[in-house]
Every structure is written in structure tokens, then in C-alpha cells.
Coordinates of C-alpha atoms in Angstrom, one line a residue:
M1 CA 74.9 117.0 155.2
V2 CA 71.6 118.9 155.3
D3 CA 70.9 122.5 156.1
W4 CA 68.0 122.8 158.6
P5 CA 67.3 126.5 159.1
E6 CA 63.9 125.6 160.5
M7 CA 64.4 122.1 161.6
D8 CA 61.8 120.0 163.4
V9 CA 63.2 119.9 166.9
G10 CA 60.7 117.3 168.1
Q11 CA 59.1 117.1 171.5
D12 CA 60.4 118.4 174.8
N13 CA 63.4 120.2 173.4
T14 CA 63.0 123.5 175.1
G15 CA 60.2 122.7 177.5
G16 CA 62.1 120.3 179.7
T17 CA 64.0 122.8 181.8
S18 CA 65.2 120.3 184.4
P19 CA 68.7 118.9 183.9
S20 CA 67.5 115.5 185.0
G21 CA 68.1 112.3 183.1
A22 CA 71.2 110.3 182.5
L23 CA 73.4 111.2 179.6
A24 CA 73.8 107.7 178.3
A25 CA 73.4 108.6 174.7
S26 CA 73.0 111.8 172.7
D27 CA 69.4 111.1 171.9
N28 CA 68.7 111.5 175.6
L29 CA 70.0 115.0 175.7
R30 CA 67.4 117.7 176.7
A31 CA 67.4 121.4 177.3
G32 CA 68.9 122.2 180.6
Q33 CA 71.3 119.3 180.7
K34 CA 75.0 119.9 181.2
L35 CA 78.0 118.7 179.2
G36 CA 80.9 119.8 181.3
R37 CA 80.8 123.5 181.6
Y38 CA 78.1 123.9 178.9
T39 CA 74.4 124.0 179.5
L40 CA 72.2 122.9 176.5
L41 CA 69.6 125.5 175.5
T42 CA 67.8 124.3 172.3
P43 CA 68.7 122.2 169.2
V44 CA 69.3 124.4 166.2
A45 CA 70.4 122.1 163.4
Q46 CA 70.6 118.4 162.5
G47 CA 72.1 116.2 159.8
G48 CA 72.3 112.5 159.2
M49 CA 75.3 112.1 161.5
A50 CA 75.4 114.9 164.0
R51 CA 73.3 117.4 165.8
V52 CA 74.0 121.0 166.9
W53 CA 72.7 122.7 170.0
A54 CA 72.8 126.3 171.1
A55 CA 74.4 126.2 174.6
R56 CA 75.6 128.4 177.3
Q57 CA 79.1 128.3 178.6
V58 CA 79.3 129.3 182.2
G59 CA 82.4 130.3 184.2
I60 CA 83.4 132.0 187.4
R61 CA 82.1 135.3 188.6
G62 CA 79.0 135.2 186.4
F63 CA 80.9 134.7 183.1
Q64 CA 78.6 133.4 180.3
K65 CA 79.0 132.9 176.6
L66 CA 76.8 131.5 173.8
V67 CA 78.4 128.6 172.0
A68 CA 77.4 125.8 169.6
I69 CA 77.7 122.1 170.8
K70 CA 77.9 119.4 168.2
T71 CA 77.2 115.7 169.1
I72 CA 77.4 112.5 167.1
M73 CA 74.0 111.0 166.3
P74 CA 73.1 108.1 168.7
A75 CA 73.2 105.5 165.9
L76 CA 76.9 106.3 165.2
A77 CA 78.1 107.2 168.7
A78 CA 79.2 103.6 169.5
D79 CA 81.2 103.4 166.2
P80 CA 85.0 103.7 167.0
E81 CA 85.7 104.9 163.5
F82 CA 83.3 107.9 163.9
E83 CA 84.7 108.6 167.3
R84 CA 88.2 108.8 165.8
M85 CA 86.9 111.1 163.0
F86 CA 85.3 113.4 165.6
Q87 CA 88.6 113.7 167.4
D88 CA 90.6 114.3 164.2
E89 CA 88.0 117.0 163.3
A90 CA 88.7 118.8 166.6
R91 CA 92.4 118.6 166.4
I92 CA 92.8 119.9 162.9
A93 CA 90.2 122.6 163.1
A94 CA 91.7 123.9 166.4
A95 CA 95.0 124.3 164.6
I96 CA 93.5 126.6 161.9
H97 CA 93.5 130.2 163.1
H98 CA 91.7 132.4 160.5
P99 CA 88.8 134.8 160.7
N100 CA 87.1 133.0 157.8
V101 CA 87.2 129.6 159.4
A102 CA 84.6 128.6 162.1
E103 CA 86.6 127.9 165.3
I104 CA 86.6 124.8 167.4
L105 CA 86.8 125.8 171.1
D106 CA 86.8 122.5 172.9
L107 CA 86.5 118.7 172.6
G108 CA 84.9 116.9 175.6
E109 CA 83.2 113.8 176.8
V110 CA 80.5 113.4 179.4
G111 CA 79.5 109.8 180.1
S112 CA 79.2 108.3 176.6
V113 CA 78.5 111.6 174.9
L114 CA 81.4 113.0 172.9
F115 CA 81.0 116.6 171.8
L116 CA 82.6 119.6 170.2
A117 CA 82.2 123.1 171.4
M118 CA 82.3 125.6 168.6
E119 CA 82.1 129.4 168.2
W120 CA 78.6 130.7 167.7
V121 CA 78.0 132.5 164.3
D122 CA 74.8 134.5 164.5
G123 CA 73.9 134.1 160.8
V124 CA 72.8 131.7 158.1
S125 CA 74.4 129.4 155.6
L126 CA 74.9 130.5 152.0
L127 CA 72.4 127.8 151.2
S128 CA 69.8 129.7 153.2
L129 CA 70.5 132.9 151.2
L130 CA 70.1 131.0 147.9
K131 CA 66.8 129.4 149.1
A132 CA 65.4 132.7 150.2
R133 CA 65.0 133.6 146.5
P134 CA 65.0 130.3 144.6
R135 CA 66.7 130.4 141.1
V136 CA 67.4 134.1 141.5
P137 CA 71.1 135.0 141.3
L138 CA 72.8 136.9 144.1
P139 CA 74.1 140.3 143.1
D140 CA 77.4 139.8 141.5
H141 CA 79.3 142.0 144.0
I142 CA 77.7 140.2 147.0
A143 CA 78.5 136.8 145.5
A144 CA 82.1 137.8 144.7
R145 CA 82.6 139.1 148.3
I146 CA 81.2 135.9 149.9
I147 CA 83.2 133.5 147.8
A148 CA 86.4 135.6 148.0
D149 CA 86.2 135.5 151.8
A150 CA 85.5 131.8 151.7
C151 CA 88.6 131.4 149.6
A152 CA 90.7 133.1 152.3
G153 CA 89.5 130.7 154.9
L154 CA 89.9 127.6 152.7
H155 CA 93.4 128.7 151.7
A156 CA 94.4 128.9 155.4
A157 CA 93.3 125.3 155.8
H158 CA 95.1 124.2 152.6
E159 CA 98.3 125.9 153.9
L160 CA 98.1 124.2 157.4
R161 CA 101.5 122.8 158.5
G162 CA 102.5 120.4 161.2
E163 CA 104.8 121.0 164.2
H164 CA 107.8 120.3 162.1
G165 CA 106.8 122.6 159.2
E166 CA 105.5 119.8 157.0
S167 CA 102.5 120.4 154.8
L168 CA 99.4 118.5 156.1
Q169 CA 97.8 118.7 152.6
V170 CA 94.3 119.3 154.0
V171 CA 91.5 119.0 151.4
H172 CA 88.0 119.9 152.5
R173 CA 86.2 117.7 150.0
D174 CA 82.8 119.0 150.9
V175 CA 82.8 122.7 149.9
S176 CA 79.2 123.6 149.3
P177 CA 76.7 126.4 150.2
H178 CA 75.8 124.3 153.2
N179 CA 79.2 124.8 154.7
I180 CA 79.8 128.5 154.0
L181 CA 78.3 130.5 156.9
V182 CA 77.4 134.2 156.5
G183 CA 77.1 136.1 159.8
H184 CA 74.5 138.8 160.5
D185 CA 77.5 141.2 160.5
G186 CA 78.6 140.1 157.1
T187 CA 81.5 137.9 158.1
V188 CA 82.0 134.7 156.1
K189 CA 83.3 131.4 157.6
V190 CA 84.1 128.0 156.1
A191 CA 82.8 125.3 158.4
D192 CA 82.4 121.5 158.6
F193 CA 85.4 120.0 156.9
G194 CA 83.1 117.0 157.1
V195 CA 84.8 114.6 154.7
A196 CA 88.3 116.2 154.7
K197 CA 91.4 114.2 153.9
A198 CA 94.9 115.1 155.2
M199 CA 98.2 113.4 156.1
G200 CA 98.5 112.0 159.6
L201 CA 94.9 110.9 160.1
E202 CA 94.2 108.3 162.8
H203 CA 91.2 106.8 161.1
A204 CA 91.0 104.6 158.0
P205 CA 91.6 106.5 154.7
T206 CA 89.0 106.7 151.9
V207 CA 89.3 103.6 149.7
A208 CA 89.3 103.8 145.9
G209 CA 85.8 104.1 144.5
Q210 CA 84.3 105.5 147.7
L211 CA 82.5 108.8 147.3
K212 CA 82.5 111.4 150.0
G213 CA 80.9 114.8 149.6
K214 CA 78.0 116.3 147.6
V215 CA 77.8 115.3 144.0
A216 CA 76.3 118.7 143.1
Y217 CA 79.6 120.4 144.0
M218 CA 82.4 117.8 143.8
S219 CA 85.2 117.8 141.3
P220 CA 85.4 115.2 138.5
E221 CA 88.4 113.5 140.0
Q222 CA 86.7 113.3 143.4
A223 CA 83.6 111.8 141.7
M224 CA 85.8 109.1 140.1
G225 CA 86.9 108.1 143.6
D226 CA 90.5 109.3 143.2
T227 CA 92.2 108.9 146.6
N228 CA 94.9 111.4 145.7
V229 CA 92.7 114.5 145.3
D230 CA 94.5 117.8 146.3
R231 CA 93.4 121.3 147.0
R232 CA 92.4 121.9 143.4
S233 CA 89.4 119.7 144.0
D234 CA 88.2 122.2 146.5
I235 CA 88.8 125.0 143.9
F236 CA 86.4 123.2 141.5
S237 CA 83.8 122.9 144.3
L238 CA 84.2 126.7 145.0
G239 CA 83.6 127.3 141.3
A240 CA 80.4 125.3 141.4
V241 CA 79.2 127.3 144.4
L242 CA 80.1 130.6 142.6
Y243 CA 78.3 129.4 139.5
E244 CA 75.1 128.8 141.5
C245 CA 75.4 132.2 143.2
V246 CA 75.7 134.2 140.0
T247 CA 73.2 132.2 137.8
G248 CA 70.7 130.9 140.3
Q249 CA 71.2 127.3 139.0
R250 CA 73.6 124.5 139.5
A251 CA 76.4 123.9 137.0
W252 CA 75.2 120.5 135.9
A253 CA 71.6 119.3 135.6
G254 CA 70.1 116.0 136.9
A255 CA 67.0 114.9 138.7
N256 CA 69.0 112.9 141.2
D257 CA 72.6 112.3 142.2
V258 CA 73.1 109.5 139.7
A259 CA 72.1 111.8 136.8
R260 CA 74.2 114.7 138.1
L261 CA 77.2 112.4 138.5
Q262 CA 76.8 111.2 134.9
N263 CA 76.7 114.8 133.6
L264 CA 79.6 115.8 135.8
L265 CA 81.8 113.0 134.5
A266 CA 80.8 113.7 130.9
G267 CA 81.8 117.3 131.3
N268 CA 78.2 118.5 130.6
I269 CA 78.5 121.8 132.5
I270 CA 75.8 124.2 131.4
A271 CA 77.4 127.3 129.9
P272 CA 76.7 130.1 132.4
R273 CA 75.7 132.6 129.7
Q274 CA 73.1 130.1 128.5
V275 CA 71.5 130.6 131.9
R276 CA 72.2 134.3 132.3
T277 CA 72.9 136.2 129.2
D278 CA 74.1 139.4 131.0
L279 CA 76.9 137.6 133.0
P280 CA 80.0 139.8 132.8
A281 CA 82.7 138.3 130.6
D282 CA 85.4 138.5 133.2
L283 CA 83.3 136.8 135.8
E284 CA 82.6 134.0 133.2
N285 CA 86.4 133.7 132.8
V286 CA 86.8 133.3 136.6
L287 CA 84.3 130.4 136.4
A288 CA 86.2 128.9 133.5
Y289 CA 89.4 128.8 135.5
A290 CA 87.7 127.3 138.6
L291 CA 85.6 124.7 136.7
A292 CA 88.2 123.4 134.3
V293 CA 87.9 119.6 134.1
D294 CA 91.7 119.2 134.0
P295 CA 93.0 120.2 137.4
A296 CA 96.2 121.5 135.8
R297 CA 94.2 124.2 134.0
R298 CA 92.3 125.4 137.1
F299 CA 93.3 128.0 139.6
Q300 CA 96.0 126.2 141.6
S301 CA 95.1 127.7 144.9
A302 CA 92.1 129.3 146.7
E303 CA 94.3 132.4 147.0
Q304 CA 94.4 132.7 143.2
L305 CA 90.7 132.4 143.0
R306 CA 90.3 135.1 145.7
V307 CA 92.6 137.5 143.9
A308 CA 90.7 137.0 140.7
L309 CA 87.4 137.9 142.4
E310 CA 89.0 140.9 144.1
Q311 CA 90.2 142.0 140.6
F312 CA 86.6 141.6 139.3
L313 CA 85.4 144.0 142.0
V314 CA 88.2 146.5 141.6
S315 CA 87.7 146.7 137.8
R316 CA 84.2 148.0 138.6
K317 CA 85.4 150.4 141.3
L318 CA 83.4 148.4 143.9
I319 CA 84.4 148.4 147.5
V320 CA 82.2 145.7 149.1
S321 CA 82.4 145.6 152.9
P322 CA 80.9 143.2 155.5
A323 CA 78.3 145.9 156.1
D324 CA 77.0 145.4 152.5
V325 CA 76.8 141.7 152.9
A326 CA 75.1 142.2 156.3
G327 CA 72.4 144.3 154.7
Y328 CA 71.7 141.6 152.2
V329 CA 71.5 138.9 154.9
Q330 CA 69.1 141.1 156.9
A331 CA 66.9 141.7 153.9
L332 CA 66.6 138.1 152.9
C333 CA 66.9 136.2 156.2
G334 CA 66.3 138.7 158.9
R335 CA 63.1 137.2 160.1
E336 CA 64.6 133.7 160.3
L337 CA 67.5 135.0 162.4
E338 CA 65.2 136.8 164.8
E339 CA 63.0 133.8 165.2
R340 CA 66.0 131.7 166.2
R341 CA 67.2 134.3 168.6
V342 CA 63.7 134.3 170.2
R343 CA 63.9 130.5 170.7
I344 CA 67.3 130.8 172.3
R345 CA 66.3 133.6 174.6
H346 CA 63.1 131.7 175.6
A347 CA 65.1 128.6 176.4
S348 CA 67.7 130.6 178.4
T349 CA 64.9 132.4 180.3
L350 CA 63.2 129.1 181.2
L351 CA 66.5 127.8 182.5
G352 CA 67.3 131.0 184.4
D353 CA 70.5 130.8 186.5
D354 CA 70.1 127.1 187.1
G355 CA 72.5 126.4 184.2
A356 CA 75.2 128.2 186.1
A357 CA 74.8 126.2 189.3
G358 CA 77.5 123.8 190.1
M359 CA 79.5 124.3 187.0
A360 CA 82.8 125.0 188.7
G361 CA 83.4 121.3 189.4
S362 CA 84.3 118.7 186.9
A363 CA 81.6 116.3 188.0
Q364 CA 77.9 116.8 187.7
S365 CA 75.2 114.8 189.5
L366 CA 72.2 114.0 187.3
S367 CA 69.4 111.9 188.8
G368 CA 71.8 110.5 191.3
V369 CA 74.3 109.4 188.7
A370 CA 77.7 111.0 188.9
V371 CA 78.9 111.9 185.4
H372 CA 82.4 113.2 185.1
A373 CA 83.4 115.5 182.3
R374 CA 86.8 114.9 180.9
S375 CA 88.9 116.6 178.3
R376 CA 90.2 114.9 175.3
G377 CA 93.5 116.7 175.5
L378 CA 92.9 119.0 172.6
R379 CA 96.1 120.8 171.6
R380 CA 95.6 123.9 169.4
S381 CA 99.0 123.4 167.9
T382 CA 98.5 119.9 166.9
A383 CA 99.7 118.6 163.6
T384 CA 97.2 115.8 163.3
A385 CA 94.9 116.4 160.3
I386 CA 91.1 116.4 160.1
T387 CA 88.5 114.2 158.7
F388 CA 85.0 115.3 159.6
V389 CA 82.1 112.9 159.6
A390 CA 81.0 112.2 156.1
G391 CA 77.7 113.8 155.4
G392 CA 77.8 115.3 158.9
I393 CA 76.1 118.3 160.4
T394 CA 75.9 121.6 158.7
I395 CA 76.3 124.3 161.3
A396 CA 74.6 126.8 159.1
G397 CA 74.1 130.1 160.9
L398 CA 74.8 128.6 164.3
L399 CA 78.2 129.6 165.4
G400 CA 79.2 133.0 166.3
I401 CA 79.7 136.1 168.1
V402 CA 79.7 139.6 166.6
A403 CA 83.1 140.2 165.0
I404 CA 85.1 142.8 166.9
G405 CA 86.4 145.5 164.7
S406 CA 84.2 144.9 161.7
L407 CA 82.5 147.8 160.0
P408 CA 79.2 148.6 161.6
P409 CA 76.2 147.6 159.5
A410 CA 73.9 150.1 158.0
A411 CA 70.6 150.8 159.6
P412 CA 68.1 147.9 159.2
Q413 CA 66.4 148.2 155.8
T414 CA 62.7 147.3 155.2
P415 CA 62.2 145.9 151.7
A416 CA 59.2 148.2 151.1
T417 CA 58.6 149.7 147.7
T418 CA 58.9 153.5 147.4
S419 CA 57.2 155.4 144.6
P420 CA 58.5 158.7 143.3
S421 CA 55.3 160.4 144.5
A422 CA 55.5 159.1 148.1
T423 CA 55.9 161.6 150.9
P424 CA 59.4 161.5 152.2
P425 CA 60.0 160.9 155.9
A426 CA 61.6 163.7 158.0
P427 CA 65.4 163.9 157.4
T428 CA 67.5 162.4 160.2
A429 CA 69.9 165.4 160.0
P430 CA 69.6 168.8 158.3
G431 CA 72.9 168.3 156.5
T432 CA 72.0 164.8 155.2
V433 CA 70.7 163.6 151.8
T434 CA 69.0 160.2 151.5
V435 CA 68.7 158.1 148.3
N436 CA 66.0 155.4 148.5
P437 CA 66.3 153.1 145.5
T438 CA 63.9 150.6 143.9
P439 CA 64.8 147.7 143.8
V440 CA 65.8 147.8 147.4
D441 CA 69.1 146.0 146.8
A442 CA 70.4 148.5 144.3
I443 CA 73.9 149.8 144.6
V444 CA 74.4 153.5 145.4
E445 CA 77.5 155.3 144.2
V446 CA 78.4 158.9 145.1
N447 CA 81.1 160.6 143.1
G448 CA 82.5 157.3 141.9
V449 CA 82.6 155.6 145.3
V450 CA 80.2 152.9 146.2
I451 CA 78.7 153.7 149.6
G452 CA 76.5 150.7 150.0
Q453 CA 73.3 148.9 148.9
G454 CA 69.7 150.0 149.4
R455 CA 68.6 153.1 151.3
R456 CA 71.7 155.3 151.9
S457 CA 72.3 158.7 153.5
F458 CA 75.3 160.9 153.0
A459 CA 76.4 164.5 153.7
R460 CA 74.8 167.3 151.6
P461 CA 77.4 168.9 149.2
G462 CA 79.0 172.2 150.4
P463 CA 78.7 175.6 148.7
G464 CA 79.8 175.4 145.1
E465 CA 79.9 171.6 145.2
T466 CA 77.8 168.9 143.6
H467 CA 77.3 165.2 144.1
K468 CA 77.0 162.8 141.2
V469 CA 74.9 159.9 142.4
V470 CA 74.6 156.7 140.3
V471 CA 72.2 154.0 141.2
R472 CA 72.5 150.6 139.5
A473 CA 71.2 147.1 140.0
Q474 CA 71.7 143.8 138.1
G475 CA 69.1 143.6 135.3
Y476 CA 68.1 147.3 135.4
E477 CA 69.1 150.5 133.6
P478 CA 71.3 152.6 135.8
A479 CA 70.1 156.1 136.8
T480 CA 72.2 159.2 137.5
I481 CA 71.2 162.2 139.5
T482 CA 73.1 165.4 140.3
I483 CA 72.6 167.0 143.7
D484 CA 74.1 170.5 144.5
H485 CA 74.2 172.6 147.6
N486 CA 71.1 174.5 146.7
S487 CA 68.9 171.4 146.3
T488 CA 66.1 171.5 148.8
E489 CA 65.1 167.9 148.7
T490 CA 66.3 165.7 151.6
E491 CA 65.3 162.4 150.1
W492 CA 65.4 161.1 146.6
A493 CA 63.3 158.1 145.4
V494 CA 65.1 156.4 142.5
T495 CA 63.1 153.8 140.6
L496 CA 65.2 151.8 138.1
A497 CA 63.6 150.5 134.9
K498 CA 64.2 146.9 133.9
L499 CA 66.5 146.2 131.0
A500 CA 64.6 145.5 127.8
P501 CA 65.8 142.7 125.4
A502 CA 67.2 145.2 123.0
A503 CA 69.3 148.0 124.6
S504 CA 68.0 150.6 122.2
S505 CA 64.4 150.0 123.2
A506 CA 65.1 150.1 126.9
P507 CA 63.0 152.7 128.8
A508 CA 64.9 155.4 130.7
A509 CA 65.1 154.9 134.4
S510 CA 63.2 157.5 136.5
A511 CA 65.1 159.4 139.2
A512 CA 63.3 162.3 140.8
P513 CA 62.8 163.7 144.3
P514 CA 59.4 163.2 145.9
N515 CA 56.7 165.7 144.8
T516 CA 59.2 167.8 142.9
E517 CA 60.2 168.3 139.3
A518 CA 63.0 166.1 138.2
P519 CA 66.4 167.9 138.0
P520 CA 68.3 167.9 134.7
A521 CA 69.4 164.3 134.0
T522 CA 73.0 163.5 133.2
A523 CA 74.3 160.6 131.2
A524 CA 74.2 157.3 133.1
A525 CA 77.6 156.2 134.3
T526 CA 79.0 153.3 132.4
P527 CA 81.0 150.7 134.4
P528 CA 84.7 150.7 133.5
R529 CA 85.8 148.2 131.0
P530 CA 86.6 144.9 132.8
T531 CA 90.2 144.0 133.2
P532 CA 90.8 140.5 131.7
L533 CA 92.4 137.8 133.8
P534 CA 96.1 137.4 133.1
A535 CA 97.0 134.7 130.7
T536 CA 100.1 132.8 131.9
P537 CA 101.7 129.5 131.1
A538 CA 100.4 126.3 132.7
A539 CA 101.1 126.2 136.4
N540 CA 103.9 124.3 138.0
T541 CA 103.5 122.9 141.5
G542 CA 106.2 124.0 143.9
K543 CA 107.5 122.6 147.1
G544 CA 104.7 121.3 149.4
G545 CA 102.2 121.1 146.5
R546 CA 101.8 124.9 146.4
P547 CA 101.2 126.5 143.0
T548 CA 103.7 128.9 141.5
K549 CA 101.9 130.1 138.3
L550 CA 98.4 130.7 137.1
P551 CA 97.2 128.3 134.4
S552 CA 95.8 129.4 131.1
I553 CA 92.2 128.8 130.2
P554 CA 90.8 127.3 127.0
E555 CA 89.5 129.7 124.4
N556 CA 86.0 128.3 124.6
P557 CA 85.8 127.0 128.2
F558 CA 82.0 126.3 128.2

């Protein structure tokens, strides 16, 4: 699969507003055409085997909803095997009910066009976040939050059971940054179980020696063509994704897939501290568990990996909310998101209310050809397992609606540099103090509680009270300032100094209010000592293939 945040949508994709033209094949689809109750707006992503459109779902009494429509590429549309895969994909995904899994809404067919309707996630793929700053790691707390949430969604898929309570033994087999979506509101969703395996599939199983998935993230046993891979293969893939997030590089080198495959099978994983010397020891241990070559020595479930990442955050007294992730997405990919929204609004405006006309019936007349929309009988409680099209479409940043009940994101942040001598803007409220850090993605902590990332405002301390504010960022010296009730400054510009090679020679970070004399500095807060991962005997596998214990890790894992 390929991530196409700025795909070449070709000619006449949004300009053709008339729903004319027969729907004989998916390459004939144009903006304004209807697939059942869905009106196509504009294509937003494409891979080697599928294409995704932004579409408008129309119902009675003016009801409208933005959805994503996925269609098989024309060259594969006539292949019965791919059609069966498409149906399996819909059945299994519709049976997974979890906030961290992209939801399948409908499976339909119009003429010869088979399509999936999926929830719309207004966001980007994790791949887009990594590409926004090539070879630069994500902040540890952001990476841990994203992967932990992805673990929760993947665990729900692994635990899926059939109508009679039997484990379906779902394995994604294509966990990668392409298939982890991060919404503009900070929600994380696992998508595209593109080459998944499970019990009860209708289509032909993978044969020995056949590779499905991305070599850069697949497990050794999957790379060897093992047809009996289990959920632990996905754990290894999550570890490879986490490795790239916290180091900025992939876990094994190679100029092409053949070279990467050779390094993977030889166990030539680059030691993470060789890439990033300041990587926390307990985070390196998490990587060691996830990337163990022997599946018996890995985390035995995605839930165990999630708990380890939560423990990493708790050990640093970090509370990382969706709002923190949302701020990072906005800072790196805000422009990309807005450009896509503009394209969709433009297409919707051109179509006007025409897309809503005549949608109540099950038959549509296009250029004099009656095309009937029929359901594929999708049952949300189905026990049939999924196999998604190998190398299929990445729906990066396509699917979604704003999550109800999520924490509201902070005010949009502009990544502009602020010097200590800059004139502060007028305060938003007389009882509010604002800290404006440089770099803009620095973490702000007040009285031992992390309140967010970047520019943050909080209540001024009351009479006789003080606020201890610590600002820290990866690769920088932390800075600490003390604000009391009598402080007259409403905004503090805090510029962190980069860490020097030797800790003793590192320059002190500057922290002073604009145009004022710096207050007495206090000692910089030191992060609490990391809590090591628990060492336990090798895991046993309980009923249904579920793990019962955490495996031990080698003394020198890398």
C-alpha cells in the first residue's frame, strides 16, 4: 500500500459535476456520480489495488454525512478472488467495535462497482507525521501515546470472537505507519487490515513462501513465509513502527526490499541507542520486548505492549491526552489537512444539492441506464474473518468525524519563534499567565502536572501561592521558573538551550519574562527515575492463543 497525502488525482476529478456516465467500472467514476446513497465528491487516496473517495451520504429530511468510499482498482475488479477478499474485509471489520479501529459502515454494489463505505477520519497517517520532519524522531510522549492507542485497537481485532464464542485468530499482517491514522482531534485508529489472516475466510489462504505485507515492518516469521503466524507477528510490526517513531530511522537498513529482507532474516536490527544516544533505557527495553526475534520472548499481546508504554508515561508523570496529539498534528500537518478540506468543500459546492436528489430510491438512472444499488447483506455480528486486499489502499487521514466526548484541543498554535525580548501580546484574561516555549513542541509542566505542549495558559496563583513551571523538550536542557501572586508578567518566553555533548559543559537554559529582569532561578526538575519493566518467566499461551505471562528479555537485546 502507498500513502498519498497529496495524490495526483488526474483529470476531471472534481470538475465534472454531472452524474452522467455509466458505472461499468471503477475507472469511470467521476465526481457527482452516485453509488447507492453515496455521492462521490473527490478522490483523496490511491494505492495499487484500491482507491478512496470523499463522498456525501444523503438521507431523508436533509440528512447528510461525510464518508469515505473505497473501490477496487479496475484491473482487479473482475477477479473473483479480490471480490471475495473485499467482502471478507467488510464482514470482519464491521464486527470490530472499538474507538481505535476505523469503522466499516456499509458494503454495496452498483452495476459492476463493488465498494466499501467507511467512517471519515479528518486527519493524517502516522506516515505523514514522520514524513513532515524526515529522520527526526517524534517526541517520546507523543510516540508512546499514538502506539499505545494503536495497540488498543489492534488488541480488539486480535480478541475478535465468532458467534459461538470461538477465537477468530485475526492477524493484521500489515501494521505500518501507513495504516495507523491520527485524527485532527488526536484520536488514533488502526485501518486497512489489508493482508490479514483469520479463521473462516472464504478466499484462498496464503501459501507457504508467499509474502504479504511491508518488508520494512514485517516479523521474521512472516518474512519466511510462515503460514501459521499469530498475533505476535503484529507485535513485532508495532515494535518496528515504534522504533521509527522514536529514532527517526527504520530498524533495519537496506536500499531495497531484498536488502531489507536479508537484514531482517539475519537479525541485523540497528541498536536504537546507536541511532539516538539519549533514548531512555526503559523505552529501549520496550523495544527489546517488541522486537525479539523469537516470538516466545516478545510481548505476547498488544495489550501487554500498551501497558508497558503507559507505564513509561506514568514513570515520568506524563498525562498525554488526545489534545496533546492534536496539537502536534496541527503543527506538522495543519496546512495539508486544510488544503484537503478546501478540495472537499469545493467539490461539494460545485455539486450543490444535486447529490441529494433522487437518493431515496434504490435505483438510479445514469445516462438512460438504470443501475440498481444492492446490499451485500453485511451483518455486523458476523463471525467471518477478514482478509484485506494485499498491498491495498491506505486510507490515511481520510475517514472520520470529530470524536464526541474527546478533550477539546488547545488553541491552534503557530510555530513561530519567540525571543525573550519580544513584546508580549495582550493577555486573554487578567487572571491568566501564559508560557510560550521555544522550541514550540516543548512540554509545559505546572506544579508537577503536565498541562500540554507548546504555548499554554493557566490561572495566576492566588495570594500566598506560587507556581513552579518546568519546560522541557527532547534534546534540550529543561528550564524552571517560579511564578508567584505578585508577579506582574502575563506572558513568559522560555527559550531552551540544546544539550551539549558533555552534560557539564551544557549552557543553562534561559527563562525570563519579556522585557523584564529574570526572576530567581530554581533548580531544574529532574524526571523521576524510570520504573523498569517487570521481569517474569517466559510466557505460556492460554486458551484461545491468549498469553498469560510476560516474557523475559535478553540481557543485551540489541
